[in-house]
Tab-separated table of C-alpha atoms and ligand atoms in Angstrom:
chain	number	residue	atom	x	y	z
A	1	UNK	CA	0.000	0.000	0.000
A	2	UNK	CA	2.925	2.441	-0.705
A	3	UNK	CA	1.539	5.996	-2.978
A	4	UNK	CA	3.369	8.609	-3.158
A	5	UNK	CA	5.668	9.790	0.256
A	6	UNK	CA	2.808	8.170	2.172
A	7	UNK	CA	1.968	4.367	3.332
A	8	UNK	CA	-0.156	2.393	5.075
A	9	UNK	CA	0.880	0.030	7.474
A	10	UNK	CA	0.139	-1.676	10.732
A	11	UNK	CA	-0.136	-0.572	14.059
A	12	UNK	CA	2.871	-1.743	15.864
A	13	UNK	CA	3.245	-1.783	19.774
A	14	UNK	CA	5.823	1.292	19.748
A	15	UNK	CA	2.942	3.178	17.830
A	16	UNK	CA	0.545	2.842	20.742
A	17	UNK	CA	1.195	6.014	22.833
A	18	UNK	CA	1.352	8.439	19.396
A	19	UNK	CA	-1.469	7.020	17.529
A	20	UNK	CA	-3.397	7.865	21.039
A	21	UNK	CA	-2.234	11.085	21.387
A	22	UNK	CA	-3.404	11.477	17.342
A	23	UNK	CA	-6.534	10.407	18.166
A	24	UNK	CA	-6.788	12.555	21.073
A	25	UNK	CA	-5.705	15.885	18.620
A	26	UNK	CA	-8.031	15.012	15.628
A	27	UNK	CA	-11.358	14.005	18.212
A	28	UNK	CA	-11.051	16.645	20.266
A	29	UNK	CA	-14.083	18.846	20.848
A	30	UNK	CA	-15.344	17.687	17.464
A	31	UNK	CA	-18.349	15.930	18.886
A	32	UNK	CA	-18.370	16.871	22.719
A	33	UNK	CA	-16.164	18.755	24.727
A	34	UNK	CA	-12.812	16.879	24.838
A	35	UNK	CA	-13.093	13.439	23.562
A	36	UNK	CA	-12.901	9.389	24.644
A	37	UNK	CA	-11.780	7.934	21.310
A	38	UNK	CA	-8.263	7.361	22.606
A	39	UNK	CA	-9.131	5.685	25.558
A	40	UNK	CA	-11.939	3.348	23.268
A	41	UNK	CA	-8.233	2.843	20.983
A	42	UNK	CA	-6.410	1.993	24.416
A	43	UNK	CA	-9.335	-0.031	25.539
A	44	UNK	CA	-10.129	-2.248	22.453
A	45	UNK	CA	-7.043	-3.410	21.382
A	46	UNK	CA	-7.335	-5.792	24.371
A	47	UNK	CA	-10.823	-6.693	23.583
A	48	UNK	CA	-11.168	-10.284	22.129
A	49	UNK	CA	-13.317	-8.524	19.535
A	50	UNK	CA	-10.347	-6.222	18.030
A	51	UNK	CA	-9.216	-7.232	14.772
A	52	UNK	CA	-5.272	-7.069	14.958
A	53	UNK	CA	-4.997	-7.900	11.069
A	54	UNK	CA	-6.903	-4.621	10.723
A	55	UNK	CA	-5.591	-2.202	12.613
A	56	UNK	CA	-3.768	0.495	10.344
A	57	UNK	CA	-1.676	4.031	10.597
A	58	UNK	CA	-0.773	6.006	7.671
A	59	UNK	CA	2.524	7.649	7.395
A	60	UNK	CA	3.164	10.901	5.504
A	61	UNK	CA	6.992	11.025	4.451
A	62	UNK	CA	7.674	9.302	8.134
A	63	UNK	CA	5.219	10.830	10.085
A	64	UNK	CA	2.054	9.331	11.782
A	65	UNK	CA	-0.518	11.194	10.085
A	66	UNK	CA	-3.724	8.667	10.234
A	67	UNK	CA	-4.915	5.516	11.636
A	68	UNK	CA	-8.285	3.418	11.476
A	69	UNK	CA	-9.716	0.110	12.985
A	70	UNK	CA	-11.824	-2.532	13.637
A	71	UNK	CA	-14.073	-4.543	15.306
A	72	UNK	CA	-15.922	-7.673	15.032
A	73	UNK	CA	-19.415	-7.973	15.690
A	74	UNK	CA	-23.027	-9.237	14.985
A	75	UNK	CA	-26.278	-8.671	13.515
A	76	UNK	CA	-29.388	-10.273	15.674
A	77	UNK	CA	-31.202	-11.494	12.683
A	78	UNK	CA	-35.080	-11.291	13.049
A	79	UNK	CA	-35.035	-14.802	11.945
A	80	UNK	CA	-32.812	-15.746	15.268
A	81	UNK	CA	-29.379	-16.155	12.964
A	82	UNK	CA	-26.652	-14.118	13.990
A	83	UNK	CA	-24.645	-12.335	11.203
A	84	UNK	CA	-21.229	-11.698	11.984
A	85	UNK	CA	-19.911	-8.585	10.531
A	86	UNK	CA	-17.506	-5.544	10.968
A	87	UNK	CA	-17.814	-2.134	12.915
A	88	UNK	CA	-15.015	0.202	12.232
A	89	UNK	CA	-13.188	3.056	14.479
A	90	UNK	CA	-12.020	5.118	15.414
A	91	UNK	CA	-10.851	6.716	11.958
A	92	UNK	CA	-8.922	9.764	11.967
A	93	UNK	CA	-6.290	12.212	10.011
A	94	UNK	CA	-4.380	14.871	11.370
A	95	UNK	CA	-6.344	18.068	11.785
A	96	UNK	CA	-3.708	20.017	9.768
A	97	UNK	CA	-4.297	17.618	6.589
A	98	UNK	CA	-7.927	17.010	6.847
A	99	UNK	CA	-9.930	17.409	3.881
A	100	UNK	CA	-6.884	16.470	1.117
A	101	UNK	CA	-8.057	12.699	0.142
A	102	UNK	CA	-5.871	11.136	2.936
A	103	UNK	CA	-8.805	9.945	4.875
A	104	UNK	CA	-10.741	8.430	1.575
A	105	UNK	CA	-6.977	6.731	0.856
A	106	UNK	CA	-7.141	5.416	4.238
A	107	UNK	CA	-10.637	3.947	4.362
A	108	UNK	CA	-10.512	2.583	0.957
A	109	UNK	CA	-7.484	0.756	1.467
A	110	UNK	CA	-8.611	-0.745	4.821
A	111	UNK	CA	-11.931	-1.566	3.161
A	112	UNK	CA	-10.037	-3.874	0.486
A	113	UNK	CA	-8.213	-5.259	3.604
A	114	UNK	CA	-11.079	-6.392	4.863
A	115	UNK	CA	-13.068	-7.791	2.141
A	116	UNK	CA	-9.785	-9.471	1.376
A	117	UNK	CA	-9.936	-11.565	4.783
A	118	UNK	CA	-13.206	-12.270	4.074
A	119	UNK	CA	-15.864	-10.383	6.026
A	120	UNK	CA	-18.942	-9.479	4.836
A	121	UNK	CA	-20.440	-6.188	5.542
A	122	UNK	CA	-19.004	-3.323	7.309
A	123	UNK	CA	-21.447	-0.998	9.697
A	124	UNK	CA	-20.934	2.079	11.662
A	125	UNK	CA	-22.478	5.513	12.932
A	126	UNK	CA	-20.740	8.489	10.604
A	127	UNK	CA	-21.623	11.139	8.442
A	128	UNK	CA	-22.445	9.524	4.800
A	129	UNK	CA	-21.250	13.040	3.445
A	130	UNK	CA	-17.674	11.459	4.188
A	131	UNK	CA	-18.281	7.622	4.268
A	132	UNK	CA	-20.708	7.475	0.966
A	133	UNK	CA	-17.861	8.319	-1.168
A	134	UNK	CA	-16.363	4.801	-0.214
A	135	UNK	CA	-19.600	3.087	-1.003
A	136	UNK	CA	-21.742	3.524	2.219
A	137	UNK	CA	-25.526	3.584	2.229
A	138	UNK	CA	-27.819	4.182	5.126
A	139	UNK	CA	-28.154	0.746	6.810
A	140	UNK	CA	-31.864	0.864	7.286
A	141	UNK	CA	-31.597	0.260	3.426
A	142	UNK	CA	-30.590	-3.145	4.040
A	143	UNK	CA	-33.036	-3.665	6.647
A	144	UNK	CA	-30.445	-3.604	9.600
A	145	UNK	CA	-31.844	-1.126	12.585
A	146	UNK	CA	-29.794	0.851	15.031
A	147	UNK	CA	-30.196	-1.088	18.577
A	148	UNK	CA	-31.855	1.001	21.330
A	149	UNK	CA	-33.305	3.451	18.792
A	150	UNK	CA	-36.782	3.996	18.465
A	151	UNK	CA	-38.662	3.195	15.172
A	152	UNK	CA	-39.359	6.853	13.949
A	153	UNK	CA	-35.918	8.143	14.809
A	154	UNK	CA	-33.724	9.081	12.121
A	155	UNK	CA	-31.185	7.087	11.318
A	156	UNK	CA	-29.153	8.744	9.057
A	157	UNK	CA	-26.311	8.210	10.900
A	158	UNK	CA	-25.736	4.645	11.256
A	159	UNK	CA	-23.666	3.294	7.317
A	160	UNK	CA	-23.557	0.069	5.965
A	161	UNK	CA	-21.498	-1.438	3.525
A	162	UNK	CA	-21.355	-5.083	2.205
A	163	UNK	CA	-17.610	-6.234	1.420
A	164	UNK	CA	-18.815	-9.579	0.314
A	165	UNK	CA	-21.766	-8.276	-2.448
A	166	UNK	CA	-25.403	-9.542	-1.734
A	167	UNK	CA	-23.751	-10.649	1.891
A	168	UNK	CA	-27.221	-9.134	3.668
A	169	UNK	CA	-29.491	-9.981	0.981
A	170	UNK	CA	-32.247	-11.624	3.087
A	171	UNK	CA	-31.170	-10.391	5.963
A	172	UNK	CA	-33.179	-8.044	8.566
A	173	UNK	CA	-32.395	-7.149	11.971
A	174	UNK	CA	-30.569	-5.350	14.517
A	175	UNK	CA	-26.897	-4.444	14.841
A	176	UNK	CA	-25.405	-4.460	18.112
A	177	UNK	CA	-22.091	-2.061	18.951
A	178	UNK	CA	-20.094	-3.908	20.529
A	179	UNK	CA	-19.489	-3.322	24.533
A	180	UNK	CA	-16.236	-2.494	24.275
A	181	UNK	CA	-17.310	0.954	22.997
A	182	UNK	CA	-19.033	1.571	25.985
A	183	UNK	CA	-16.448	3.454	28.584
A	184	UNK	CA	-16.996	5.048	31.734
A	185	UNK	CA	-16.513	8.673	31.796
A	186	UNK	CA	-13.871	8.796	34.851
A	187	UNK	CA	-11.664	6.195	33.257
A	188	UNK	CA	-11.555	8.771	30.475
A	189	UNK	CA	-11.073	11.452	32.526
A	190	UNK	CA	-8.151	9.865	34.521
A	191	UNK	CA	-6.863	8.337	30.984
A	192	UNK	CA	-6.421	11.606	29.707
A	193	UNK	CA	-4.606	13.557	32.964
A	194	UNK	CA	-1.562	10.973	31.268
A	195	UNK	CA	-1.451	13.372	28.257
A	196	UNK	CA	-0.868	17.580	27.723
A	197	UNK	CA	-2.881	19.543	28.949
A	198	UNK	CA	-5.922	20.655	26.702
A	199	UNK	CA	-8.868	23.042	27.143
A	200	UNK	CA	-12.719	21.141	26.868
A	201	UNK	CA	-15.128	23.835	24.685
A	202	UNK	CA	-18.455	23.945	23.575
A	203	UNK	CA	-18.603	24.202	20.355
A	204	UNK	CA	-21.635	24.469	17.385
A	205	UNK	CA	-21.787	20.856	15.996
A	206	UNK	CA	-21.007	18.862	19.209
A	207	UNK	CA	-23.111	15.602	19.334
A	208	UNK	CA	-22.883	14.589	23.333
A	209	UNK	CA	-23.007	17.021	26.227
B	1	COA	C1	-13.395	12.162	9.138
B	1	COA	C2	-11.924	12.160	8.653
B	1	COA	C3	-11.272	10.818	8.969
B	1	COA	C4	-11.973	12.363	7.117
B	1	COA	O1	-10.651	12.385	6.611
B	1	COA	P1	-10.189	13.511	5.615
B	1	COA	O2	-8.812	13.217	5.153
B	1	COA	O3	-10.432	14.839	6.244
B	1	COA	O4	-11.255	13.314	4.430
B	1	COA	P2	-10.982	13.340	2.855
B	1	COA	O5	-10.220	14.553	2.467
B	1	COA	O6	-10.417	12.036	2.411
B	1	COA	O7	-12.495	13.472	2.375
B	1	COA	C5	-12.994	12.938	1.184
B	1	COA	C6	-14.354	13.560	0.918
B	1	COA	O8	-15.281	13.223	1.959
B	1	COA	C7	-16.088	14.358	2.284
B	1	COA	N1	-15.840	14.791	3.670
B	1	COA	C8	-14.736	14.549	4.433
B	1	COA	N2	-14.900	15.033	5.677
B	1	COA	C9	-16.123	15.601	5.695
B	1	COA	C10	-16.869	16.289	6.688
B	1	COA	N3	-16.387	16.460	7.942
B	1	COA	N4	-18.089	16.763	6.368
B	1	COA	C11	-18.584	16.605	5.111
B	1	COA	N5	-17.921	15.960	4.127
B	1	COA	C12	-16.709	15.454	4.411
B	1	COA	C13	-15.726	15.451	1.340
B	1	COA	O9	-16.596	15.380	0.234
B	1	COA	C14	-14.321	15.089	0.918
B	1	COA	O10	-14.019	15.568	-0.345
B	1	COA	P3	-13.746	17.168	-0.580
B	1	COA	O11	-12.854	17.653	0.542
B	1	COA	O12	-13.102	17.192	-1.931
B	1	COA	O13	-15.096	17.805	-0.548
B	1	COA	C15	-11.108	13.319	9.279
B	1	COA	O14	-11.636	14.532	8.883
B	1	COA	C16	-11.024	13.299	10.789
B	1	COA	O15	-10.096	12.730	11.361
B	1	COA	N6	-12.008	13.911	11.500
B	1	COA	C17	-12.008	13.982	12.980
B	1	COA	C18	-12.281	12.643	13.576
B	1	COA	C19	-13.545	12.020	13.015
B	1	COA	O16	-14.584	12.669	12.925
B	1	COA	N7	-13.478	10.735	12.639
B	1	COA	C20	-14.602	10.013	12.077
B	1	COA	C21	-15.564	9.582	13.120
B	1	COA	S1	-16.946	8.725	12.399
């Protein structure tokens, strides 16, 4: 996956600590004030759900510049099968090069990853301004619901894509994020005291409280 001054490669150990503190810069304040996604990074690659083969940086002429993951997980089919797929994230670039392709280059090359190992169907909650260039549709399309969320909410946030083509033809039923996700706000908070110091805004756009 080499293009230009810039590759793709994966995480190693030694990477841990930088590819946090990435995370940290390119999450923070974007959708509350502050951010978690590094500790969910520092959390999950210990969960027996993580999926080492798919856990990526990207370099820019030597310097870590991007990085994106996975997870496994399931759909509860309404039938009472359970369809394992793929969430994904956190995904970010460095907030200096954000919005020059390097983010696309990232996804689309973990994608083919993926698909290449085999899995099925990839499914997330993002903006489909970003993720429908790569070939994401909303996943109530495929008849896969958000779990917890009430029938008449919108759920325009929450992306599907199928790596393996027809993979959830047939299929309807509800995804489940997987629990790892889930981390308590004063594990974050004392996480985070390990890294600089950086001031928590409000901002327009912010998701979570
Ligand atoms: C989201 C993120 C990974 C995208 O990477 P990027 O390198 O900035 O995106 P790209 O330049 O490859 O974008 C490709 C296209 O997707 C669309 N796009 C990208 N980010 C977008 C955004 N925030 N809003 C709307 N459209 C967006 C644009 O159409 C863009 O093409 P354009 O710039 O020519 O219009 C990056 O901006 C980031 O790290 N954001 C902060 C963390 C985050 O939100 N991660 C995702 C959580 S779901």
């Amino acid at each position: 996956m080499k293009q230009e001054n810039c590759i793709i490669r994966s995480e190693e150990k030694k990477d841990h600590r930088a590819v946090e503190n990435l995370i940290r810069e390119s999450f923070w304040n974007v959708y509350r004030p502050g951010c978690s996604e590094h500790y969910v990074i520092h959390v999950l690659r210990d969960d027996p759900a993580f999926v080492k083969e798919l856990d990526f940086v990207m370099e820019k002429d030597g310097e870590l510049i991007g990085q994106n993951m996975f997870m496994r997980t399931v759909i509860d089919a309404d039938d009472g099968r359970t369809i394992p797929v793929l969430t994904m994230g956190p995904i970010c670039i460095t907030p200096d090069l954000k919005r020059q392709g390097y983010g696309k280059r990232l996804l689309d090359a973990s994608l083919q990853k993926a698909a290449q190992l085999g899995f099925g169907a990839v499914l997330f909650e993002g903006n489909i301004a970003f993720y429908g260039k790569s070939g994401f549709d909303y996943a109530a399309k495929f008849g896969i619901r958000y779990h917890d969320l009430p029938e008449d909410a919108d759920a325009s946030f929450f992306l599907c894509k199928e790596l393996i083509p027809g993979y959830l033809d047939g299929v309807s039923g509800v995804y489940q994020t997987p629990q790892g996700y889930y981390v308590d706000d004063a594990d974050v908070e004392a996480f985070d005291r390990q890294f600089p110091y950086k001031e928590k805004r409000k901002l327009p756009g912010q998701i979570f409280e």
